[in-house]
Coordinates of C-alpha atoms in Angstrom, one line a residue:
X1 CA 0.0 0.0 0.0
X2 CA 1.6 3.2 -1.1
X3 CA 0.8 5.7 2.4
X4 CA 2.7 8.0 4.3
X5 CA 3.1 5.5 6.3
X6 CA 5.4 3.0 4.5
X7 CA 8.8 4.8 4.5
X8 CA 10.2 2.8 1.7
X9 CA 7.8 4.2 -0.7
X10 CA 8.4 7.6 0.5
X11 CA 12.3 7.0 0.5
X12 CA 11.7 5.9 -2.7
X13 CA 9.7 8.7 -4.3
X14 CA 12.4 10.9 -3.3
X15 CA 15.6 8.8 -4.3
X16 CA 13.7 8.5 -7.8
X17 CA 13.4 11.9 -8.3
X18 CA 16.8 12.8 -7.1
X19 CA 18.4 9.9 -9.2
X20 CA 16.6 11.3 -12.2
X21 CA 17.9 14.8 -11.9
X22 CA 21.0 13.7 -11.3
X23 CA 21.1 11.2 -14.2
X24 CA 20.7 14.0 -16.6
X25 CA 22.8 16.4 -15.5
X26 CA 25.7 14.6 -15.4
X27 CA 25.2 10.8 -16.8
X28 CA 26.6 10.2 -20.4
X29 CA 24.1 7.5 -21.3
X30 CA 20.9 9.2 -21.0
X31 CA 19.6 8.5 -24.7
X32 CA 16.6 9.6 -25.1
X33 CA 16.8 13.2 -23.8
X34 CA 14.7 15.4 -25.8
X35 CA 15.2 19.8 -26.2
X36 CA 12.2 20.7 -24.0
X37 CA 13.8 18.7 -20.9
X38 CA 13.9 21.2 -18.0
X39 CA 17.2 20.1 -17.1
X40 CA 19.0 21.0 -20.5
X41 CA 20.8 23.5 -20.2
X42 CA 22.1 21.9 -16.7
X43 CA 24.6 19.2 -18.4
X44 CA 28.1 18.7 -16.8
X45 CA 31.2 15.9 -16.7
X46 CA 32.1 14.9 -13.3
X47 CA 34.8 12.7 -14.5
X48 CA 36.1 10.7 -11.4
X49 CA 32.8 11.4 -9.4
X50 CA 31.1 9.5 -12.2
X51 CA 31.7 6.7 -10.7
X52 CA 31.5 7.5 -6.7
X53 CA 27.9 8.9 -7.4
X54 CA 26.7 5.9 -8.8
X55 CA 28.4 3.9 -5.6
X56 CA 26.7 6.1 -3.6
X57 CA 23.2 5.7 -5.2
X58 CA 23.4 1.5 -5.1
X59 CA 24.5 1.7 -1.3
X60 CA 20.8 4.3 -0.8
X61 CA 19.2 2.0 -3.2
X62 CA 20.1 -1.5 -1.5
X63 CA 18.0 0.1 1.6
X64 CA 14.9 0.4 0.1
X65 CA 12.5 -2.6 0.3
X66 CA 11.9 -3.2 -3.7
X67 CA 8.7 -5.2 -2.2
X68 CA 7.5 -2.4 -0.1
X69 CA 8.0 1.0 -2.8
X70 CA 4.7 0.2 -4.8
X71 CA 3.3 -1.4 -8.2
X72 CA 3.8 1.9 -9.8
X73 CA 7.8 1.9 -8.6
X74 CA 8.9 -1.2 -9.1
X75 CA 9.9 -0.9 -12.7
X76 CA 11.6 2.2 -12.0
X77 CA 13.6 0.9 -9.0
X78 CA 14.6 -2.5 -11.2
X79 CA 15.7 0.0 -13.8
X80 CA 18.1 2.1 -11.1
X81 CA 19.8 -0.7 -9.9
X82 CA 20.3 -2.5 -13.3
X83 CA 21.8 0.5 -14.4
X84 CA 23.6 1.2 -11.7
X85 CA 25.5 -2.5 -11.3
X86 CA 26.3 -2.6 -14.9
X87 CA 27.9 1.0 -14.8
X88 CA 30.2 0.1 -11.8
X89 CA 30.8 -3.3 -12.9
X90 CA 32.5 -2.2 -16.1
X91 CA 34.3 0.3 -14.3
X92 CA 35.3 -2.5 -11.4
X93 CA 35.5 -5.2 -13.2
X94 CA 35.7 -5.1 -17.3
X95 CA 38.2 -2.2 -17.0
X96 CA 36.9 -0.3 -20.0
X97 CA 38.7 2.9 -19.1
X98 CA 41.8 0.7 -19.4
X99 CA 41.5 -0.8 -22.8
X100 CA 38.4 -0.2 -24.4
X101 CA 38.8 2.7 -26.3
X102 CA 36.6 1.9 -29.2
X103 CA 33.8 1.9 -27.0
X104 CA 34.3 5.4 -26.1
X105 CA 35.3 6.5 -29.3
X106 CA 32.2 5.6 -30.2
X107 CA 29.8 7.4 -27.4
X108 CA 32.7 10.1 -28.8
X109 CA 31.2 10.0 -32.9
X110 CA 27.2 9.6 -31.5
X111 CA 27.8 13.0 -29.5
X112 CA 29.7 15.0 -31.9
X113 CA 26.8 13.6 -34.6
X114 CA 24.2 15.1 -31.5
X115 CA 26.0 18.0 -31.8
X116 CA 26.0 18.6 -35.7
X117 CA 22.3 17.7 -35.2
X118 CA 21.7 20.6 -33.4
X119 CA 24.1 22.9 -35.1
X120 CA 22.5 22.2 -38.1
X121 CA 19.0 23.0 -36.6
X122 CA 20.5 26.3 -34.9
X123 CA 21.5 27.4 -38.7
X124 CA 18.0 26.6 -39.9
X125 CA 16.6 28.9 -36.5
X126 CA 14.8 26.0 -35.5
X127 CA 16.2 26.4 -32.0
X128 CA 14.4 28.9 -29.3
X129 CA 16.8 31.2 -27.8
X130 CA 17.3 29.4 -24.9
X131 CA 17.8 26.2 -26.3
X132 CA 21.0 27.8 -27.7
X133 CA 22.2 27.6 -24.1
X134 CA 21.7 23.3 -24.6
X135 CA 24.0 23.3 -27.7
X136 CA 26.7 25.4 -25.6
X137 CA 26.8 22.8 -22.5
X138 CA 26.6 19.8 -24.9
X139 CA 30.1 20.9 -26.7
X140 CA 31.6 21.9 -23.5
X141 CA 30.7 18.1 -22.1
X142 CA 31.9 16.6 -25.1
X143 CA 35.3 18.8 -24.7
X144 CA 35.4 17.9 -21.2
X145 CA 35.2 14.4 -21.8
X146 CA 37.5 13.5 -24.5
X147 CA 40.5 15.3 -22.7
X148 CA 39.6 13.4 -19.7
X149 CA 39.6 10.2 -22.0
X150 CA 43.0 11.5 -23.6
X151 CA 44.6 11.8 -19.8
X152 CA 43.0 8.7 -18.5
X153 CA 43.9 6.0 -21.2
X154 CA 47.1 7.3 -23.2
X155 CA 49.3 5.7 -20.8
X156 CA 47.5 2.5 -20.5
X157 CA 47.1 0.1 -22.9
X158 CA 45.8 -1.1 -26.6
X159 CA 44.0 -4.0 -27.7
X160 CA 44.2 -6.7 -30.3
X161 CA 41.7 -6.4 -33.1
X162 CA 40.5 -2.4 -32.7
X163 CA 42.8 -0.7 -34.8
X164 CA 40.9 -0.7 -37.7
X165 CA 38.0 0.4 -36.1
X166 CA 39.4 3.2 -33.9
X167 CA 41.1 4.8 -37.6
X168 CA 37.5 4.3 -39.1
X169 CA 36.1 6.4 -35.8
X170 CA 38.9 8.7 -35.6
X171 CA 38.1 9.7 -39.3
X172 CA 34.1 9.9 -38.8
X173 CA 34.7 12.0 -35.7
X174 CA 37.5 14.4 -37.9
X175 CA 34.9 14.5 -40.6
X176 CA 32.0 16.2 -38.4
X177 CA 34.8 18.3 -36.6
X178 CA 36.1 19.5 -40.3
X179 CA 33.5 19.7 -42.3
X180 CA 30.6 21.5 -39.9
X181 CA 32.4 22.6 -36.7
X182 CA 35.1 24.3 -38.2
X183 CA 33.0 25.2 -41.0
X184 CA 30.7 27.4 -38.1
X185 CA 33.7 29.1 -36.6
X186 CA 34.6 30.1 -39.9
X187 CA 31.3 31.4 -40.7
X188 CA 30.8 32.8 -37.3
X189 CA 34.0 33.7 -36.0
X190 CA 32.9 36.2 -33.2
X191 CA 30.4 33.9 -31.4
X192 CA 30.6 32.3 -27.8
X193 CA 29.7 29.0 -29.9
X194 CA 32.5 29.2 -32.5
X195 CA 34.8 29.5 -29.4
X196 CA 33.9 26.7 -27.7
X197 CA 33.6 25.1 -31.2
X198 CA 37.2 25.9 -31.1
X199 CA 38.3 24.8 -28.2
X200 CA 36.3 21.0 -29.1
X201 CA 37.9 20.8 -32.8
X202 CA 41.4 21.1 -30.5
X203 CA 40.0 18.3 -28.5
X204 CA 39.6 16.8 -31.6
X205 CA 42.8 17.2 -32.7
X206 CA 44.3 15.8 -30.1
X207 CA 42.3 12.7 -29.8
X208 CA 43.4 12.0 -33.7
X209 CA 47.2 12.8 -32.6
X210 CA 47.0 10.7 -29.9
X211 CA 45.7 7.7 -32.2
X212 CA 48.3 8.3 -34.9
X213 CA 51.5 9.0 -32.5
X214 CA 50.6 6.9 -29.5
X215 CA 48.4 4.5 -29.6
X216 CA 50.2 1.8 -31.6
X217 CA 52.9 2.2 -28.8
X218 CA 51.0 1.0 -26.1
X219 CA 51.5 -2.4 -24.6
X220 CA 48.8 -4.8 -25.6
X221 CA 45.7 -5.0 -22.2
X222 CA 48.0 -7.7 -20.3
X223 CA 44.9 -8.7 -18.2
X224 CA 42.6 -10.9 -20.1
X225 CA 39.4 -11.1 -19.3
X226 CA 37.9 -14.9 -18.0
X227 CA 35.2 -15.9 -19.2
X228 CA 33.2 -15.8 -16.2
X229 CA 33.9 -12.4 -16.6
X230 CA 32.0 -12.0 -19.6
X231 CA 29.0 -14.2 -18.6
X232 CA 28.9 -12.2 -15.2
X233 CA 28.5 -8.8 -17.9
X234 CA 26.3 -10.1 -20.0
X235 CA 23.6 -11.4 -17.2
X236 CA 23.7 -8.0 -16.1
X237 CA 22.7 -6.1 -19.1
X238 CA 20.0 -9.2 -20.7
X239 CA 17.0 -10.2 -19.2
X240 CA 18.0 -14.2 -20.4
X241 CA 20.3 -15.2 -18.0
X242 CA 21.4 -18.5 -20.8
X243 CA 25.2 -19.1 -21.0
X244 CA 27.1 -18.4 -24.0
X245 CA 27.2 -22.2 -25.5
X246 CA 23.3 -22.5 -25.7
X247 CA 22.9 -19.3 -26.9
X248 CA 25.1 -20.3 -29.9
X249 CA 23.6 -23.6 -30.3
X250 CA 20.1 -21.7 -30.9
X251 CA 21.4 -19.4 -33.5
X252 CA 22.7 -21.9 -35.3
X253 CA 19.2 -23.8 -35.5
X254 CA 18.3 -20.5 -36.2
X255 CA 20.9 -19.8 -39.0
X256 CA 19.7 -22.6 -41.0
X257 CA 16.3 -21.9 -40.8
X258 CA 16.7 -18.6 -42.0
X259 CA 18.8 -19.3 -44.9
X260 CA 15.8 -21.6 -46.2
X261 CA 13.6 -18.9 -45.8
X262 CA 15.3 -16.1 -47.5
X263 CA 15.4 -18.9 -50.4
X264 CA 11.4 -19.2 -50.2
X265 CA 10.7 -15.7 -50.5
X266 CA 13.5 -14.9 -53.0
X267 CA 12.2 -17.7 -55.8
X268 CA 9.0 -16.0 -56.6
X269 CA 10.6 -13.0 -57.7
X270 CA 13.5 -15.0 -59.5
X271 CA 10.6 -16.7 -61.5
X272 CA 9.1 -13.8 -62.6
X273 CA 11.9 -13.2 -65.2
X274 CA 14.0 -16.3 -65.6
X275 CA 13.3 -20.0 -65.9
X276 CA 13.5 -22.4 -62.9
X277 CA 17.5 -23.1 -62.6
X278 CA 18.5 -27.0 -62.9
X279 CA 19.8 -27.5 -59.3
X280 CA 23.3 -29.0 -59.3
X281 CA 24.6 -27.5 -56.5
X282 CA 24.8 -24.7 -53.4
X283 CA 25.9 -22.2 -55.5
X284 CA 22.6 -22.5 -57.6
X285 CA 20.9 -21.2 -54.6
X286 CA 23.1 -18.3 -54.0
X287 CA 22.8 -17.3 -57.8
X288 CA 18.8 -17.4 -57.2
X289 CA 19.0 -14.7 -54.1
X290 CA 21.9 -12.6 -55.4
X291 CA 19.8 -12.1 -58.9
X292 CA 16.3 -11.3 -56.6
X293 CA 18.7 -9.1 -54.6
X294 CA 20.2 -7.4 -57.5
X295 CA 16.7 -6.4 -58.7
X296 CA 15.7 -5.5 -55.4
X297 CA 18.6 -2.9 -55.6
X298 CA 17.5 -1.8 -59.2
X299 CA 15.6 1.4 -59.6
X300 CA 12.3 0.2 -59.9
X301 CA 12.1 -0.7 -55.8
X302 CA 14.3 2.5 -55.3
X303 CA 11.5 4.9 -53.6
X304 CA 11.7 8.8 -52.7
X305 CA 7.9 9.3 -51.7
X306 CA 8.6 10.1 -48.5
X307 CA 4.9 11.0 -47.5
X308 CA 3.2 8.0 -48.9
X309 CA 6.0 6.1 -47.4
X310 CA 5.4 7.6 -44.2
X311 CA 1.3 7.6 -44.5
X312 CA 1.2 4.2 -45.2
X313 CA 3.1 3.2 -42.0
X314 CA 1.0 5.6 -39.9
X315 CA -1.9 3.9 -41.2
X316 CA -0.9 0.5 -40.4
X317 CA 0.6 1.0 -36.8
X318 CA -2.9 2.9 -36.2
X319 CA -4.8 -0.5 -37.0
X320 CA -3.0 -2.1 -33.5
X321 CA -2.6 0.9 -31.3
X322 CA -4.6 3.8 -31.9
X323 CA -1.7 5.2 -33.3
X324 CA -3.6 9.3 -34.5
X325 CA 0.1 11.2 -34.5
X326 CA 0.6 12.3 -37.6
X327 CA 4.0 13.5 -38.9
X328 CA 5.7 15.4 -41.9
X329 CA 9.1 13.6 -42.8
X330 CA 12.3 15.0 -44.2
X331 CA 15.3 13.0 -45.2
X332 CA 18.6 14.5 -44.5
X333 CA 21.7 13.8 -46.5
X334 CA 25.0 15.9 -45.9
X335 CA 27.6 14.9 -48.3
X336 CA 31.2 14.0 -47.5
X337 CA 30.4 12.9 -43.9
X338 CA 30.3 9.3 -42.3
X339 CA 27.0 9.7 -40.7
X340 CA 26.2 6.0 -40.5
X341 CA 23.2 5.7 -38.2
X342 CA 20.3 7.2 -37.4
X343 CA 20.0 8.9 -33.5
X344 CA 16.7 9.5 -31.2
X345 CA 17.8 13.3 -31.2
X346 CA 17.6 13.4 -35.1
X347 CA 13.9 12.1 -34.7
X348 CA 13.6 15.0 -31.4
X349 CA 15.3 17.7 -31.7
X350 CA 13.4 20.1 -33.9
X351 CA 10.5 22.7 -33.2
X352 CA 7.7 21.2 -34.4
X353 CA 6.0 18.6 -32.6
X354 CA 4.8 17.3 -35.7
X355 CA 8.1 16.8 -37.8
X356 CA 10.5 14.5 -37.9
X357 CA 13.9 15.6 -39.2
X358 CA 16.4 12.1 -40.2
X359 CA 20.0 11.4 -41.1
X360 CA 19.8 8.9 -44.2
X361 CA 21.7 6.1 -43.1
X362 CA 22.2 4.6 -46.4
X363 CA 25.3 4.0 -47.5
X364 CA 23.8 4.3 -51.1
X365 CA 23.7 7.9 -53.0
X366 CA 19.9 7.0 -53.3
X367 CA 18.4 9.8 -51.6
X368 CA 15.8 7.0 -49.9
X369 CA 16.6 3.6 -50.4
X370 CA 13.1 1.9 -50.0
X371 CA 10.2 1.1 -48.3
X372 CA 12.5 -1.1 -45.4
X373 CA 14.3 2.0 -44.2
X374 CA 10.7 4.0 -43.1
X375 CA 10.0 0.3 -41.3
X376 CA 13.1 0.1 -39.4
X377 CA 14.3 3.0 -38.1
X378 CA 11.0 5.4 -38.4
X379 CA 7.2 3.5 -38.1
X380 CA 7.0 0.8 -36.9
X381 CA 10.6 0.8 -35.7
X382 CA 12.9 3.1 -34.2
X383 CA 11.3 6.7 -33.7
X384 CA 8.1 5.2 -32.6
X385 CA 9.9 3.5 -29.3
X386 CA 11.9 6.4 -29.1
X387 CA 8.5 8.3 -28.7
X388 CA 6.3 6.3 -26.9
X389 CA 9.0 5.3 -24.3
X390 CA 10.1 8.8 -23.9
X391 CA 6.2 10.2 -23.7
X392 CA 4.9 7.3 -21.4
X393 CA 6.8 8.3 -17.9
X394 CA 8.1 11.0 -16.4
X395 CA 11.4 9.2 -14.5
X396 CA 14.7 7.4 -15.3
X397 CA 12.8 5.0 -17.8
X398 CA 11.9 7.6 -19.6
X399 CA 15.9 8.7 -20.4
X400 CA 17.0 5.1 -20.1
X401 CA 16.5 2.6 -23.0
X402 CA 15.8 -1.0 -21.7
X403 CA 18.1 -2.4 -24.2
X404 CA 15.6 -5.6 -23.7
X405 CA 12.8 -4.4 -24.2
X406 CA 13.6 -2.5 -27.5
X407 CA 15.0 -5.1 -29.1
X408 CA 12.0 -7.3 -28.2
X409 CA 9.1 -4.8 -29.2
X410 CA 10.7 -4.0 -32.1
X411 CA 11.0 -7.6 -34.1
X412 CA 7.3 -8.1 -32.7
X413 CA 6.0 -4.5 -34.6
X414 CA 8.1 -5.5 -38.0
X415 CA 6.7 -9.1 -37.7
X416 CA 3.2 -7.8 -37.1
X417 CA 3.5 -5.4 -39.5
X418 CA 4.7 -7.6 -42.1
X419 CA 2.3 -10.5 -41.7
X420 CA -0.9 -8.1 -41.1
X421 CA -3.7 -9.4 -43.3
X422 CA -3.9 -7.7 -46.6
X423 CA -7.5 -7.0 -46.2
X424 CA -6.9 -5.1 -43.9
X425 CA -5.2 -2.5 -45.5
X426 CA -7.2 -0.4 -48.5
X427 CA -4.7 -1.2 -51.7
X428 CA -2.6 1.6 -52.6
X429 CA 0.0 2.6 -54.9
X430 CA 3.8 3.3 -53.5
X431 CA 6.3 4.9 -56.3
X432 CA 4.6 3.1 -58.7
X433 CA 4.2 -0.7 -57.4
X434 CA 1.6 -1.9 -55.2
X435 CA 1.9 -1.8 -51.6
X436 CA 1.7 -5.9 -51.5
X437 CA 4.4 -6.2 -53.7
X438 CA 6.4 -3.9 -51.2
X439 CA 5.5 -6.1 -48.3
X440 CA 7.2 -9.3 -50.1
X441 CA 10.0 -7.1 -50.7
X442 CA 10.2 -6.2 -47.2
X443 CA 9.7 -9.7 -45.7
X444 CA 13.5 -10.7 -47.8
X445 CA 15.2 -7.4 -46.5
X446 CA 14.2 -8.3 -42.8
X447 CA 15.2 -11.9 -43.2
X448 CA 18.2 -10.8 -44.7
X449 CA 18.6 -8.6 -41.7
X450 CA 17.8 -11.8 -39.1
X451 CA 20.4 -13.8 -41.0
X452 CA 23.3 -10.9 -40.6
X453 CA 22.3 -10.3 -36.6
X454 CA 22.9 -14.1 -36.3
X455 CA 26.0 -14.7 -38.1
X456 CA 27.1 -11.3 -35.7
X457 CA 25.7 -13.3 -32.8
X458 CA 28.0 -16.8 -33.6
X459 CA 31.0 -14.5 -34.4
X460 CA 30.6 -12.5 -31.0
X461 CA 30.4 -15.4 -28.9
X462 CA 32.9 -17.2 -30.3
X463 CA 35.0 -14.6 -30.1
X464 CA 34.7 -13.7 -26.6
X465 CA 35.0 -17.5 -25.3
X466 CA 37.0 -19.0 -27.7
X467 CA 39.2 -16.4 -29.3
X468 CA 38.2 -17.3 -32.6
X469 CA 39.4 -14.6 -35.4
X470 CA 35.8 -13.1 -36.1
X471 CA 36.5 -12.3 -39.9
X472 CA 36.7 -16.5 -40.5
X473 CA 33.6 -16.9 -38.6
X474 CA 32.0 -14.9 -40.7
X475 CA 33.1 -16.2 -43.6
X476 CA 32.4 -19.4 -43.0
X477 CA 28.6 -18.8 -41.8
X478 CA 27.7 -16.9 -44.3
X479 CA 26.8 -19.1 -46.8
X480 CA 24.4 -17.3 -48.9
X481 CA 27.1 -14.6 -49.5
X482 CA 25.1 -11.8 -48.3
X483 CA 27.6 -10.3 -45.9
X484 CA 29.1 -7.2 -47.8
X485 CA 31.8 -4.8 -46.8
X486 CA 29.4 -2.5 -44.9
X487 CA 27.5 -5.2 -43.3
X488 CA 31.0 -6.9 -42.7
X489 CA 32.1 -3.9 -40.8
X490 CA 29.1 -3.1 -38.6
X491 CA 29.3 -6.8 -37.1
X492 CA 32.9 -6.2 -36.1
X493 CA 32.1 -2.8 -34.6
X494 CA 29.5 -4.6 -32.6
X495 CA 32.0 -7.1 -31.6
X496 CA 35.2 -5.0 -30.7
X497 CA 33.0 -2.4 -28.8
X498 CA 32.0 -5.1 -26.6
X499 CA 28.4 -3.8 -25.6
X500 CA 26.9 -7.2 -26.8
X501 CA 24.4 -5.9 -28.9
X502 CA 23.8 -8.4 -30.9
X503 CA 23.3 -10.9 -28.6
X504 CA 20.8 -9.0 -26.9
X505 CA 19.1 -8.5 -29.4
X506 CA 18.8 -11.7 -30.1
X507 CA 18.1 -13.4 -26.8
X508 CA 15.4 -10.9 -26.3
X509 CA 13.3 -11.8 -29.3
X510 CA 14.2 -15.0 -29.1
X511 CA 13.1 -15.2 -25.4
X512 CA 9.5 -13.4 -26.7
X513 CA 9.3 -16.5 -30.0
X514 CA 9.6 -18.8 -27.3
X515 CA 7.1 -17.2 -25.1
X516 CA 4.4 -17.5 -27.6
X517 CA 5.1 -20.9 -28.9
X518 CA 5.0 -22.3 -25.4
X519 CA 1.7 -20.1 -23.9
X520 CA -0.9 -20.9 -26.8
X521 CA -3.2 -18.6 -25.4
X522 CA -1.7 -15.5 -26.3
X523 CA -1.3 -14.5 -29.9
X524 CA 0.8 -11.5 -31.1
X525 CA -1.7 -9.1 -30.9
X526 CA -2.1 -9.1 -27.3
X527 CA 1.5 -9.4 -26.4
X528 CA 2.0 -6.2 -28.5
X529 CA -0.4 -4.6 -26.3
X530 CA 1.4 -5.4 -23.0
X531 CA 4.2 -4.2 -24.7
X532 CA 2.6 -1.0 -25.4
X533 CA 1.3 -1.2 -21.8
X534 CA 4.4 -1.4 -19.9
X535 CA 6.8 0.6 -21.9
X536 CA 10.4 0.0 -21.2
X537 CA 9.9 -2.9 -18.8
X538 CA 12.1 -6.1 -18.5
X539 CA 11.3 -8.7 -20.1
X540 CA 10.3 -10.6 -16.7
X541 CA 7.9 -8.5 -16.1
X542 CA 6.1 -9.0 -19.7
X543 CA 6.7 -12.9 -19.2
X544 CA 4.9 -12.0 -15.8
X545 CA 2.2 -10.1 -17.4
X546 CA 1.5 -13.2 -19.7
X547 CA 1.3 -15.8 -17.4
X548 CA -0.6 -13.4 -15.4
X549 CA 1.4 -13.9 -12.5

């Protein structure tokens, strides 16, 4: 019973709110942070108190009663604590700051790609005066954080296997810091932004002379890591608490069964245009999907109607969840920069409620690739978690993305959306081609997609307990030859970053497939909806929900 009288709700209530404030003044992992945050313009680095705040908030945390804070609190408090033993366990135990560059490099590139965001929006005045304020704090954090970085690690140590990735960061972070903050001091030399602008492209510069001069002097990380190690990091950040060795033997059940049905759903197409090959071996097979893939690629599925694109979507996520919002779309592309993936605060971080401004990820000079791209990262996928979570609460979940349950709830909304009864849907015209012939298209694209995510998932794992070289694994799974350069090079960023990505994102859907083969009275519908009804929650708590425990 939450009451005045039950001190461990009321301790809680106030460690919540503190813990929230806190978290986004001075946390570098709040994601989903949007401009009309009250706390802003309030952003600092506490380098070495990092860490001794976030001690300090498990030892208040461990004495509250998680059984005695309330219904409403307990996802909030299971959130805190999650977060907070992760944090200090890389810091204790993984040793990140000691090692690990990569992984900061990268939070490195995602906020200098924050910060062009919001240069680019200040340009086009589509920031309020005060919100000018925001973009000043965020360069000065960034500033303060890679020198920090720079005096913390130069002196420790390298690691096998990240060079190539560190020169491919160090070159994406010197493009943003060329190309548009340099380009702003020049423009506006006299400004209190083009100074500290300044004083981050030095930053810059010295990150980049650090990596050239120093880096490859280092000693190689003489402490490896067991592999207890790595189970003990992983169980903290999933919600499946599987070891390593069944995990793989799944995705290799998995591996197989994909591969036969990429095949199924490539042959019709192949068939419309050529005769049914004489099978003689594997290589006939490959010939069938990289021909279906090739036309796929061709300009007839190449589609720049951003607004039907976007309509059509709307429409269909509006069929499950009452979804009214309505919103314009506008594809960015910036030329000569390595922006490689899309960010919440390019979905956010505009004016208007009702426009949603987007970094083209393609690697392609097609302005918008296809219909797959509006399904994965805009509606149903990424911007529509990223709005519902952040519009649902008004605490930590709210900043904090539940790895879990994002990964989950989005392979249930793309395989809703891309099994939803036809006749359902009024028959429309896309670019040109009917809206069903975009939905077969889109059901190879995702498979493709759950094919690469599980050749990333072998190659992690056996990488992290075996030591096996991760290029030869994936060579040797991928047997459909679908892994290109680009894909190539995303799965060993995932690897050599070490947050595990793909294997969360795996054992979370996985984890859900499992959960509605085994409870037969549940279909997808309904699990969307507890998904919509408990947004950001861990996945034991949906299981929970199900079983109606």
């Amino acid at each position: 019973m939450n009451s005045c009288s039950n001190r461990d709700y009321l301790l809680f209530e106030e460690y919540k709110v503190s813990f929230y404030n806190w978290n986004l003044k001075y946390s570098p992992t709040t994601q989903l942070l949007k401009l009309d945050s009250s706390f802003k313009n309030k952003k600092e680095f506490s380098d070495l108190e990092y860490i001794s705040d976030l001690k300090r908030f498990l030892i208040e945390l461990n004495q509250i009663d998680i059984n005695k804070v309330g219904k409403n609190n307990f996802l909030a408090y299971k959130s805190i604590k999650e977060f907070l033993n992760k944090e200090i366990y890389l810091d204790k135990t993984m040793k990140f700051n000691q090692w690990n560059s990569l992984y900061y490099l990268n939070i490195f590139y995602d906020h200098s790609a924050y910060i062009s965001s919001l240069i680019y929006f200040n340009k086009k005045n589509q920031l309020r005066d005060f919100d000018i304020r925001f973009l000043l704090n965020e360069v000065d954090f960034l500033t303060d954080r890679i020198d920090f970085f720079l005096e913390s690690i130069k002196y420790k140590h390298s690691f096998d296997f990240q060079h190539k990735e560190l020169e491919k960061y160090i070159q994406q972070i010197n493009d943003l810091s060329s190309n548009i903050f340099y380009k702003e001091v020049i423009e506006n030399p006299n400004t209190l932004l083009s100074r500290k602008l300044t004083n981050l492209k030095e930053s810059i510069d010295n990150l980049t002379f650090w990596y050239n001069r120093q880096y490859e002097k280092l000693n190689l990380y003489p402490n490896s890591i067991s592999i207890l190690d790595y189970k003990k990091y992983f169980h903290l950040v999933s919600d499946d608490k599987k070891d390593f060795e069944e995990i793989v033997e799944s995705a290799l059940l998995k591996l197989e069964s994909a591969e036969n049905k990429l095949f199924d759903l490539c042959l019709p197409i192949y068939l419309e245009k050529n005769d049914e090959p004489i099978w003689t071996d594997f290589s006939d097979t490959i010939s069938v999907i990289s021909t279906v893939f090739e036309e796929i690629n061709s300009s007839s599925y190449q589609c720049s109607n951003n607004e039907e694109i976007l309509k059509s979507s709307q429409n269909i996520s509006s069929l499950l969840f009452d979804y009214s919002k309505s919103y314009k779309l506008d594809i960015k592309t910036v030329s000569n920069l390595s922006l490689s993936q899309i960010h919440a605060f390019d979905f956010y971080n505009n004016q208007s409620e009702d426009f949603v401004y987007v970094y083209s990820s393609n690697y392609k000079n097609d302005r918008y690739q296809n219909y797959y791209y509006n399904l994965d990262k805009i509606i149903p996928g990424d911007f529509f978690l990223y709005d519902y979570i952040y519009n649902s609460n008004k605490d930590f979940n709210s900043i904090y993305l539940n790895r879990n349950y994002f990964y989950a709830f989005k392979s249930l909304l793309k395989r809703y959306y891309l099994n939803i009864d036809k006749n359902q849907i009024q028959p429309f015209q896309i670019c040109g081609l009917e809206n069903f012939m975009y939905f077969n298209v889109m059901n190879i694209l995702n498979t493709e997609d759950e094919l690469v995510s599980l050749i990333n998932v072998i190659a992690s794992i056996k990488y992290l307990i075996h030591n096996e070289d991760p290029i030869n694994t994936i060579s040797k799974y991928d047997r459909l030859k679908i892994v290109d350069e680009i894909k190539n090079n995303f799965i060993l960023k995932d690897i050599f970053n070490y947050k595990l990505n793909s294997i969360i994102k795996f054992t979370s859907s996985n984890l859900l497939e499992n959960l509605l083969n085994d409870s037969k009275s549940i279909d997808y519908e309904e699990l969307l909806n507890i998904f919509y009804e408990h947004p950001n929650a861990s996945l034991d708590i949906i299981i929970k929900k199900v079983m109606n425990e």
